[in-house]
PDB file of C-alpha atoms in Angstrom:
ATOM      1  CA  MET A   1     -39.715 -77.615  62.194  1.00 56.00           C
ATOM      2  CA  ALA A   2     -42.489 -78.149  64.742  1.00 71.00           C
ATOM      3  CA  LYS A   3     -42.124 -76.346  68.015  1.00 87.00           C
ATOM      4  CA  LYS A   4     -40.912 -78.351  70.991  1.00 93.00           C
ATOM      5  CA  THR A   5     -43.449 -78.687  73.777  1.00 95.00           C
ATOM      6  CA  ILE A   6     -42.230 -78.388  77.365  1.00 96.00           C
ATOM      7  CA  MET A   7     -44.314 -79.172  80.440  1.00 97.00           C
ATOM      8  CA  VAL A   8     -43.292 -77.091  83.459  1.00 97.00           C
ATOM      9  CA  ILE A   9     -44.477 -78.400  86.850  1.00 96.00           C
ATOM     10  CA  ASP A  10     -43.973 -76.103  89.871  1.00 95.00           C
ATOM     11  CA  ASP A  11     -46.256 -75.074  92.729  1.00 93.00           C
ATOM     12  CA  GLN A  12     -44.631 -71.655  93.117  1.00 93.00           C
ATOM     13  CA  PRO A  13     -46.673 -69.305  90.909  1.00 93.00           C
ATOM     14  CA  GLU A  14     -43.834 -66.823  90.402  1.00 94.00           C
ATOM     15  CA  ILE A  15     -41.413 -69.514  89.193  1.00 93.00           C
ATOM     16  CA  LEU A  16     -44.052 -71.204  87.009  1.00 95.00           C
ATOM     17  CA  GLU A  17     -44.907 -67.901  85.423  1.00 95.00           C
ATOM     18  CA  LEU A  18     -41.235 -66.839  84.915  1.00 94.00           C
ATOM     19  CA  VAL A  19     -40.160 -70.111  83.352  1.00 95.00           C
ATOM     20  CA  SER A  20     -43.275 -70.442  81.165  1.00 95.00           C
ATOM     21  CA  PHE A  21     -43.023 -66.884  79.918  1.00 95.00           C
ATOM     22  CA  THR A  22     -39.333 -67.209  79.151  1.00 95.00           C
ATOM     23  CA  LEU A  23     -39.747 -70.488  77.293  1.00 95.00           C
ATOM     24  CA  GLN A  24     -42.617 -69.048  75.234  1.00 95.00           C
ATOM     25  CA  LYS A  25     -40.411 -66.116  74.258  1.00 94.00           C
ATOM     26  CA  GLU A  26     -37.755 -68.603  73.173  1.00 93.00           C
ATOM     27  CA  GLY A  27     -40.246 -70.241  70.796  1.00 94.00           C
ATOM     28  CA  TYR A  28     -41.339 -73.280  72.810  1.00 95.00           C
ATOM     29  CA  GLU A  29     -44.865 -74.450  73.381  1.00 95.00           C
ATOM     30  CA  VAL A  30     -45.403 -74.551  77.181  1.00 96.00           C
ATOM     31  CA  ILE A  31     -47.851 -76.462  79.376  1.00 96.00           C
ATOM     32  CA  PRO A  32     -47.621 -74.890  82.839  1.00 96.00           C
ATOM     33  CA  VAL A  33     -49.006 -77.068  85.661  1.00 96.00           C
ATOM     34  CA  GLU A  34     -48.977 -76.463  89.392  1.00 94.00           C
ATOM     35  CA  ASP A  35     -49.072 -80.092  90.653  1.00 93.00           C
ATOM     36  CA  ALA A  36     -47.993 -83.495  89.496  1.00 94.00           C
ATOM     37  CA  GLU A  37     -51.397 -85.204  89.640  1.00 93.00           C
ATOM     38  CA  LYS A  38     -52.870 -82.608  87.319  1.00 94.00           C
ATOM     39  CA  ALA A  39     -49.833 -83.075  85.056  1.00 94.00           C
ATOM     40  CA  LEU A  40     -50.516 -86.782  84.730  1.00 94.00           C
ATOM     41  CA  GLN A  41     -54.103 -85.955  83.722  1.00 93.00           C
ATOM     42  CA  GLU A  42     -52.865 -83.479  81.108  1.00 92.00           C
ATOM     43  CA  LEU A  43     -50.592 -86.115  79.656  1.00 92.00           C
ATOM     44  CA  LYS A  44     -53.487 -88.357  78.656  1.00 88.00           C
ATOM     45  CA  ASP A  45     -54.246 -86.215  75.615  1.00 85.00           C
ATOM     46  CA  LYS A  46     -51.023 -84.198  75.122  1.00 87.00           C
ATOM     47  CA  ASP A  47     -47.609 -84.923  73.633  1.00 89.00           C
ATOM     48  CA  VAL A  48     -44.636 -83.505  75.489  1.00 94.00           C
ATOM     49  CA  ASP A  49     -40.998 -83.231  74.349  1.00 94.00           C
ATOM     50  CA  MET A  50     -39.496 -82.360  77.780  1.00 95.00           C
ATOM     51  CA  PHE A  51     -40.470 -82.056  81.447  1.00 96.00           C
ATOM     52  CA  ILE A  52     -39.124 -79.424  83.856  1.00 96.00           C
ATOM     53  CA  VAL A  53     -40.179 -80.667  87.286  1.00 94.00           C
ATOM     54  CA  ASP A  54     -39.962 -79.266  90.775  1.00 93.00           C
ATOM     55  CA  ILE A  55     -39.386 -81.898  93.478  1.00 90.00           C
ATOM     56  CA  MET A  56     -41.262 -80.371  96.447  1.00 90.00           C
ATOM     57  CA  LEU A  57     -44.798 -80.549  95.059  1.00 91.00           C
ATOM     58  CA  PRO A  58     -48.110 -81.038  96.943  1.00 89.00           C
ATOM     59  CA  ASN A  59     -49.816 -84.473  96.946  1.00 87.00           C
ATOM     60  CA  MET A  60     -47.181 -86.162  94.695  1.00 92.00           C
ATOM     61  CA  ASP A  61     -43.552 -85.047  94.702  1.00 91.00           C
ATOM     62  CA  GLY A  62     -41.415 -84.692  91.588  1.00 91.00           C
ATOM     63  CA  PHE A  63     -39.551 -87.986  92.170  1.00 91.00           C
ATOM     64  CA  GLU A  64     -42.829 -89.960  92.213  1.00 93.00           C
ATOM     65  CA  PHE A  65     -44.043 -88.115  89.120  1.00 94.00           C
ATOM     66  CA  VAL A  66     -40.930 -89.168  87.203  1.00 91.00           C
ATOM     67  CA  ARG A  67     -41.373 -92.763  88.338  1.00 90.00           C
ATOM     68  CA  HIS A  68     -44.854 -92.650  86.838  1.00 91.00           C
ATOM     69  CA  ILE A  69     -43.774 -91.295  83.435  1.00 91.00           C
ATOM     70  CA  ARG A  70     -40.785 -93.597  83.244  1.00 86.00           C
ATOM     71  CA  ALA A  71     -43.162 -96.541  83.746  1.00 86.00           C
ATOM     72  CA  SER A  72     -45.257 -95.430  80.711  1.00 85.00           C
ATOM     73  CA  GLU A  73     -44.437 -96.450  77.201  1.00 82.00           C
ATOM     74  CA  LYS A  74     -45.234 -92.944  75.873  1.00 85.00           C
ATOM     75  CA  HIS A  75     -42.855 -90.970  78.050  1.00 87.00           C
ATOM     76  CA  LYS A  76     -40.253 -93.436  79.314  1.00 82.00           C
ATOM     77  CA  LEU A  77     -37.616 -91.725  77.178  1.00 81.00           C
ATOM     78  CA  THR A  78     -38.801 -88.140  77.330  1.00 89.00           C
ATOM     79  CA  PRO A  79     -36.052 -85.912  78.847  1.00 89.00           C
ATOM     80  CA  VAL A  80     -36.530 -84.537  82.331  1.00 92.00           C
ATOM     81  CA  ILE A  81     -34.844 -81.636  84.097  1.00 92.00           C
ATOM     82  CA  PHE A  82     -35.372 -81.329  87.831  1.00 90.00           C
ATOM     83  CA  LEU A  83     -35.639 -77.740  89.150  1.00 87.00           C
ATOM     84  CA  SER A  84     -35.536 -77.807  92.907  1.00 83.00           C
ATOM     85  CA  ALA A  85     -34.550 -76.042  96.126  1.00 80.00           C
ATOM     86  CA  LYS A  86     -33.350 -79.468  97.379  1.00 73.00           C
ATOM     87  CA  GLY A  87     -29.648 -79.099  96.718  1.00 64.00           C
ATOM     88  CA  GLU A  88     -28.258 -81.976  98.828  1.00 71.00           C
ATOM     89  CA  GLU A  89     -26.079 -84.485  96.998  1.00 70.00           C
ATOM     90  CA  PHE A  90     -28.479 -87.292  97.968  1.00 70.00           C
ATOM     91  CA  ASP A  91     -31.351 -85.571  96.126  1.00 75.00           C
ATOM     92  CA  LYS A  92     -29.267 -84.855  93.039  1.00 73.00           C
ATOM     93  CA  VAL A  93     -28.105 -88.440  92.834  1.00 74.00           C
ATOM     94  CA  LEU A  94     -31.604 -89.772  93.375  1.00 77.00           C
ATOM     95  CA  GLY A  95     -32.917 -87.527  90.637  1.00 77.00           C
ATOM     96  CA  LEU A  96     -30.307 -88.633  88.158  1.00 75.00           C
ATOM     97  CA  GLU A  97     -30.734 -92.254  89.052  1.00 75.00           C
ATOM     98  CA  LEU A  98     -34.448 -91.957  88.257  1.00 78.00           C
ATOM     99  CA  GLY A  99     -33.348 -91.154  84.737  1.00 75.00           C
ATOM    100  CA  ALA A 100     -33.381 -87.371  84.769  1.00 82.00           C
ATOM    101  CA  ASP A 101     -31.173 -85.666  82.248  1.00 82.00           C
ATOM    102  CA  ASP A 102     -30.252 -82.783  84.512  1.00 84.00           C
ATOM    103  CA  TYR A 103     -30.770 -81.255  87.970  1.00 84.00           C
ATOM    104  CA  ILE A 104     -30.795 -77.519  88.640  1.00 86.00           C
ATOM    105  CA  VAL A 105     -30.821 -76.070  92.151  1.00 85.00           C
ATOM    106  CA  LYS A 106     -32.929 -73.028  93.057  1.00 85.00           C
ATOM    107  CA  PRO A 107     -32.241 -70.136  93.079  1.00 85.00           C
ATOM    108  CA  PHE A 108     -31.181 -70.487  89.473  1.00 86.00           C
ATOM    109  CA  SER A 109     -30.180 -68.406  86.473  1.00 87.00           C
ATOM    110  CA  ILE A 110     -32.823 -68.395  83.692  1.00 90.00           C
ATOM    111  CA  ARG A 111     -29.975 -68.265  81.188  1.00 88.00           C
ATOM    112  CA  GLU A 112     -28.500 -71.388  82.697  1.00 86.00           C
ATOM    113  CA  LEU A 113     -31.839 -73.151  82.469  1.00 90.00           C
ATOM    114  CA  LEU A 114     -32.196 -72.205  78.819  1.00 90.00           C
ATOM    115  CA  ALA A 115     -28.606 -73.400  78.141  1.00 86.00           C
ATOM    116  CA  ARG A 116     -29.359 -76.788  79.639  1.00 85.00           C
ATOM    117  CA  ILE A 117     -32.657 -77.172  77.789  1.00 90.00           C
ATOM    118  CA  ARG A 118     -30.924 -76.429  74.472  1.00 87.00           C
ATOM    119  CA  ALA A 119     -28.078 -78.831  75.342  1.00 82.00           C
ATOM    120  CA  VAL A 120     -30.511 -81.710  75.982  1.00 83.00           C
ATOM    121  CA  PHE A 121     -32.418 -81.077  72.714  1.00 85.00           C
ATOM    122  CA  ARG A 122     -29.112 -80.671  70.828  1.00 79.00           C
ATOM    123  CA  ARG A 123     -27.802 -83.944  72.195  1.00 75.00           C
ATOM    124  CA  MET A 124     -30.976 -85.774  71.185  1.00 73.00           C
ATOM    125  CA  GLN A 125     -30.879 -84.303  67.695  1.00 69.00           C
ATOM    126  CA  LEU A 126     -27.201 -85.186  67.314  1.00 61.00           C
ATOM    127  CA  GLY A 127     -27.964 -88.723  68.384  1.00 55.00           C
ATOM    128  CA  ASN A 128     -30.618 -88.990  65.693  1.00 53.00           C
ATOM    129  CA  VAL A 129     -28.254 -87.631  63.043  1.00 48.00           C
ATOM    130  CA  VAL A 130     -25.585 -90.098  63.990  1.00 48.00           C
ATOM    131  CA  LYS A 131     -28.066 -92.899  63.936  1.00 48.00           C
ATOM    132  CA  GLU A 132     -29.256 -91.892  60.442  1.00 48.00           C
ATOM    133  CA  GLU A 133     -25.791 -91.392  58.982  1.00 50.00           C
ATOM    134  CA  LYS A 134     -24.060 -94.457  60.525  1.00 53.00           C
ATOM    135  CA  PRO A 135     -26.531 -97.343  60.709  1.00 51.00           C
ATOM    136  CA  LYS A 136     -24.522-100.118  62.295  1.00 83.00           C
ATOM    137  CA  LYS A 137     -24.178-102.502  65.187  1.00 88.00           C
ATOM    138  CA  ILE A 138     -21.447-102.733  67.753  1.00 91.00           C
ATOM    139  CA  VAL A 139     -20.982-106.234  69.161  1.00 92.00           C
ATOM    140  CA  ALA A 140     -18.772-106.976  72.155  1.00 92.00           C
ATOM    141  CA  LYS A 141     -18.957-110.440  73.655  1.00 91.00           C
ATOM    142  CA  ASP A 142     -22.633-110.745  74.846  1.00 94.00           C
ATOM    143  CA  LEU A 143     -23.412-107.044  74.354  1.00 95.00           C
ATOM    144  CA  GLU A 144     -25.013-105.742  71.142  1.00 95.00           C
ATOM    145  CA  ILE A 145     -25.563-102.067  70.437  1.00 94.00           C
ATOM    146  CA  ASP A 146     -27.862-101.446  67.476  1.00 92.00           C
ATOM    147  CA  ILE A 147     -27.220 -97.824  66.490  1.00 86.00           C
ATOM    148  CA  ASP A 148     -29.859 -97.873  63.763  1.00 80.00           C
ATOM    149  CA  LYS A 149     -32.636 -99.188  65.974  1.00 82.00           C
ATOM    150  CA  TYR A 150     -31.426 -97.410  69.125  1.00 83.00           C
ATOM    151  CA  GLU A 151     -31.483-100.678  70.961  1.00 89.00           C
ATOM    152  CA  VAL A 152     -29.171-102.572  73.331  1.00 94.00           C
ATOM    153  CA  ARG A 153     -29.281-106.297  73.984  1.00 95.00           C
ATOM    154  CA  VAL A 154     -27.359-108.457  76.468  1.00 95.00           C
ATOM    155  CA  LYS A 155     -27.279-112.149  75.684  1.00 93.00           C
ATOM    156  CA  GLY A 156     -30.061-111.522  73.178  1.00 93.00           C
ATOM    157  CA  LYS A 157     -32.352-109.841  75.737  1.00 94.00           C
ATOM    158  CA  LYS A 158     -33.349-106.248  75.107  1.00 92.00           C
ATOM    159  CA  VAL A 159     -32.205-103.786  77.759  1.00 92.00           C
ATOM    160  CA  SER A 160     -34.170-100.525  78.391  1.00 86.00           C
ATOM    161  CA  LEU A 161     -31.844 -97.512  78.449  1.00 86.00           C
ATOM    162  CA  THR A 162     -32.624 -93.788  78.680  1.00 82.00           C
ATOM    163  CA  PRO A 163     -31.481 -91.750  75.672  1.00 80.00           C
ATOM    164  CA  LEU A 164     -28.576 -90.364  77.697  1.00 83.00           C
ATOM    165  CA  GLU A 165     -27.505 -93.806  78.883  1.00 88.00           C
ATOM    166  CA  PHE A 166     -27.624 -95.106  75.304  1.00 90.00           C
ATOM    167  CA  ASP A 167     -25.593 -92.162  74.004  1.00 88.00           C
ATOM    168  CA  LEU A 168     -23.036 -92.610  76.764  1.00 92.00           C
ATOM    169  CA  LEU A 169     -22.647 -96.300  76.003  1.00 95.00           C
ATOM    170  CA  ARG A 170     -22.536 -95.680  72.254  1.00 92.00           C
ATOM    171  CA  PHE A 171     -19.941 -92.960  72.577  1.00 92.00           C
ATOM    172  CA  LEU A 172     -17.653 -95.099  74.727  1.00 95.00           C
ATOM    173  CA  ALA A 173     -18.153 -98.179  72.537  1.00 94.00           C
ATOM    174  CA  GLU A 174     -17.397 -96.259  69.318  1.00 91.00           C
ATOM    175  CA  ASN A 175     -14.145 -95.211  70.924  1.00 93.00           C
ATOM    176  CA  GLU A 176     -13.203 -98.629  72.314  1.00 93.00           C
ATOM    177  CA  GLY A 177     -10.102 -98.637  74.433  1.00 93.00           C
ATOM    178  CA  LYS A 178      -9.821 -94.849  74.708  1.00 95.00           C
ATOM    179  CA  VAL A 179     -10.025 -93.354  78.165  1.00 96.00           C
ATOM    180  CA  PHE A 180     -12.273 -90.305  78.712  1.00 94.00           C
ATOM    181  CA  SER A 181     -12.234 -88.107  81.752  1.00 93.00           C
ATOM    182  CA  ARG A 182     -15.485 -87.052  83.421  1.00 89.00           C
ATOM    183  CA  ASP A 183     -14.984 -83.485  82.182  1.00 86.00           C
ATOM    184  CA  VAL A 184     -14.654 -84.654  78.606  1.00 87.00           C
ATOM    185  CA  LEU A 185     -17.711 -86.883  78.851  1.00 88.00           C
ATOM    186  CA  LEU A 186     -19.706 -83.974  80.173  1.00 83.00           C
ATOM    187  CA  ASP A 187     -18.582 -81.819  77.308  1.00 79.00           C
ATOM    188  CA  LYS A 188     -19.194 -84.460  74.661  1.00 80.00           C
ATOM    189  CA  LEU A 189     -22.564 -85.743  75.902  1.00 80.00           C
ATOM    190  CA  TRP A 190     -24.129 -82.818  77.756  1.00 73.00           C
ATOM    191  CA  GLY A 191     -22.841 -80.395  75.189  1.00 65.00           C
ATOM    192  CA  TYR A 192     -21.904 -77.461  77.472  1.00 54.00           C
ATOM    193  CA  ASP A 193     -19.696 -76.543  80.381  1.00 50.00           C
ATOM    194  CA  TYR A 194     -21.648 -78.247  83.153  1.00 49.00           C
ATOM    195  CA  PHE A 195     -22.560 -76.013  86.030  1.00 51.00           C
ATOM    196  CA  GLY A 196     -22.511 -78.787  88.587  1.00 53.00           C
ATOM    197  CA  ASP A 197     -19.976 -81.423  89.484  1.00 61.00           C
ATOM    198  CA  THR A 198     -18.721 -84.419  87.617  1.00 70.00           C
ATOM    199  CA  ARG A 199     -20.616 -86.853  89.885  1.00 77.00           C
ATOM    200  CA  THR A 200     -23.303 -86.654  87.234  1.00 81.00           C
ATOM    201  CA  VAL A 201     -21.142 -88.874  85.010  1.00 87.00           C
ATOM    202  CA  ASP A 202     -20.517 -91.347  87.882  1.00 89.00           C
ATOM    203  CA  VAL A 203     -24.253 -91.691  88.469  1.00 86.00           C
ATOM    204  CA  HIS A 204     -25.037 -92.402  84.816  1.00 89.00           C
ATOM    205  CA  ILE A 205     -22.140 -94.848  84.585  1.00 93.00           C
ATOM    206  CA  ARG A 206     -23.453 -96.682  87.614  1.00 92.00           C
ATOM    207  CA  ARG A 207     -26.957 -96.841  86.206  1.00 89.00           C
ATOM    208  CA  LEU A 208     -25.596 -98.083  82.882  1.00 94.00           C
ATOM    209  CA  ARG A 209     -23.606-100.834  84.561  1.00 96.00           C
ATOM    210  CA  THR A 210     -26.625-102.121  86.515  1.00 93.00           C
ATOM    211  CA  LYS A 211     -28.381-102.692  83.148  1.00 94.00           C
ATOM    212  CA  ILE A 212     -25.621-104.127  80.937  1.00 96.00           C
ATOM    213  CA  GLU A 213     -23.151-105.773  83.336  1.00 96.00           C
ATOM    214  CA  GLU A 214     -23.584-109.223  84.844  1.00 94.00           C
ATOM    215  CA  ASP A 215     -21.763-107.980  87.957  1.00 95.00           C
ATOM    216  CA  PRO A 216     -21.926-104.165  88.132  1.00 94.00           C
ATOM    217  CA  SER A 217     -19.351-104.107  90.925  1.00 93.00           C
ATOM    218  CA  ASN A 218     -16.882-105.862  88.618  1.00 94.00           C
ATOM    219  CA  PRO A 219     -17.730-104.463  85.155  1.00 95.00           C
ATOM    220  CA  ARG A 220     -16.487-106.083  81.970  1.00 95.00           C
ATOM    221  CA  TYR A 221     -17.603-103.486  79.376  1.00 96.00           C
ATOM    222  CA  VAL A 222     -17.568 -99.989  80.928  1.00 97.00           C
ATOM    223  CA  VAL A 223     -14.472 -99.929  83.146  1.00 96.00           C
ATOM    224  CA  THR A 224     -12.882 -97.351  85.424  1.00 96.00           C
ATOM    225  CA  VAL A 225      -9.363 -96.232  84.812  1.00 95.00           C
ATOM    226  CA  ARG A 226      -8.268 -94.996  88.255  1.00 92.00           C
ATOM    227  CA  GLY A 227      -7.445 -91.337  88.279  1.00 90.00           C
ATOM    228  CA  LYS A 228      -8.264 -90.972  84.558  1.00 93.00           C
ATOM    229  CA  GLY A 229     -11.914 -91.721  83.821  1.00 94.00           C
ATOM    230  CA  TYR A 230     -13.789 -94.438  81.922  1.00 96.00           C
ATOM    231  CA  LYS A 231     -13.323 -96.589  78.836  1.00 96.00           C
ATOM    232  CA  PHE A 232     -15.137 -99.300  76.922  1.00 96.00           C
ATOM    233  CA  ARG A 233     -13.570-102.746  76.382  1.00 95.00           C
ATOM    234  CA  ASP A 234     -14.616-105.907  74.553  1.00 93.00           C
ATOM    235  CA  PRO A 235     -14.015-108.791  76.900  1.00 90.00           C
ATOM    236  CA  GLY A 236     -14.454-111.152  73.930  1.00 81.00           C
ATOM    237  CA  LYS A 237     -11.219-109.842  72.355  1.00 82.00           C
ATOM    238  CA  GLU A 238      -9.316-110.335  75.608  1.00 71.00           C
ATOM    239  CA  GLU A 239     -10.430-113.956  75.670  1.00 63.00           C
ATOM    240  CA  GLN A 240      -9.166-114.725  72.190  1.00 56.00           C
TER     241      GLN A 240
END
């Protein structure tokens, strides 16, 4: 199996060196970069499997960097982990809403970082296995989830989801009608005991609704069960 390549972007030399050295010891190929503009240049002729990005960078901050890569066809689905001293809830939510897979606040444990990296890669690999073993479509009213093609369409129009958003929607749809708490969703989809709070799930649910729901404030597919969590429903069945 080919080594995974991780680009680490951080303007603090000691952190860049520590993270890069640790990842190399763990068997990853590492591309260390000290600023986002240089990182974008490096990406013109390099393939990357994951980005670990600081937010407070010179010239271009980490948020803007992620906006750039999410706008590109090549890296719009590449997983991102933010690594930042900005620990306010607003910054975490903004990072997740940009499509990041995770957000770690400095100072951090290197073991925690490794656990989260492995969890993201494990989730992606599991998603591919499920896709290969169970090629199928889930159709609910105007929503179509093509597991085999990793595509989602609403009223026949393709919707662009991040891998995590797709896996979240697929998991809920495959368990239609069953309510899952935020803790269970974290365990099932992130693959480890999350070190942060369950607001991560709420952010991804909200992003998902803006993409698949006609009225995100009054969702028909991914609904909230007050005090319990979330579930998927097929409004077409309710109309029969």
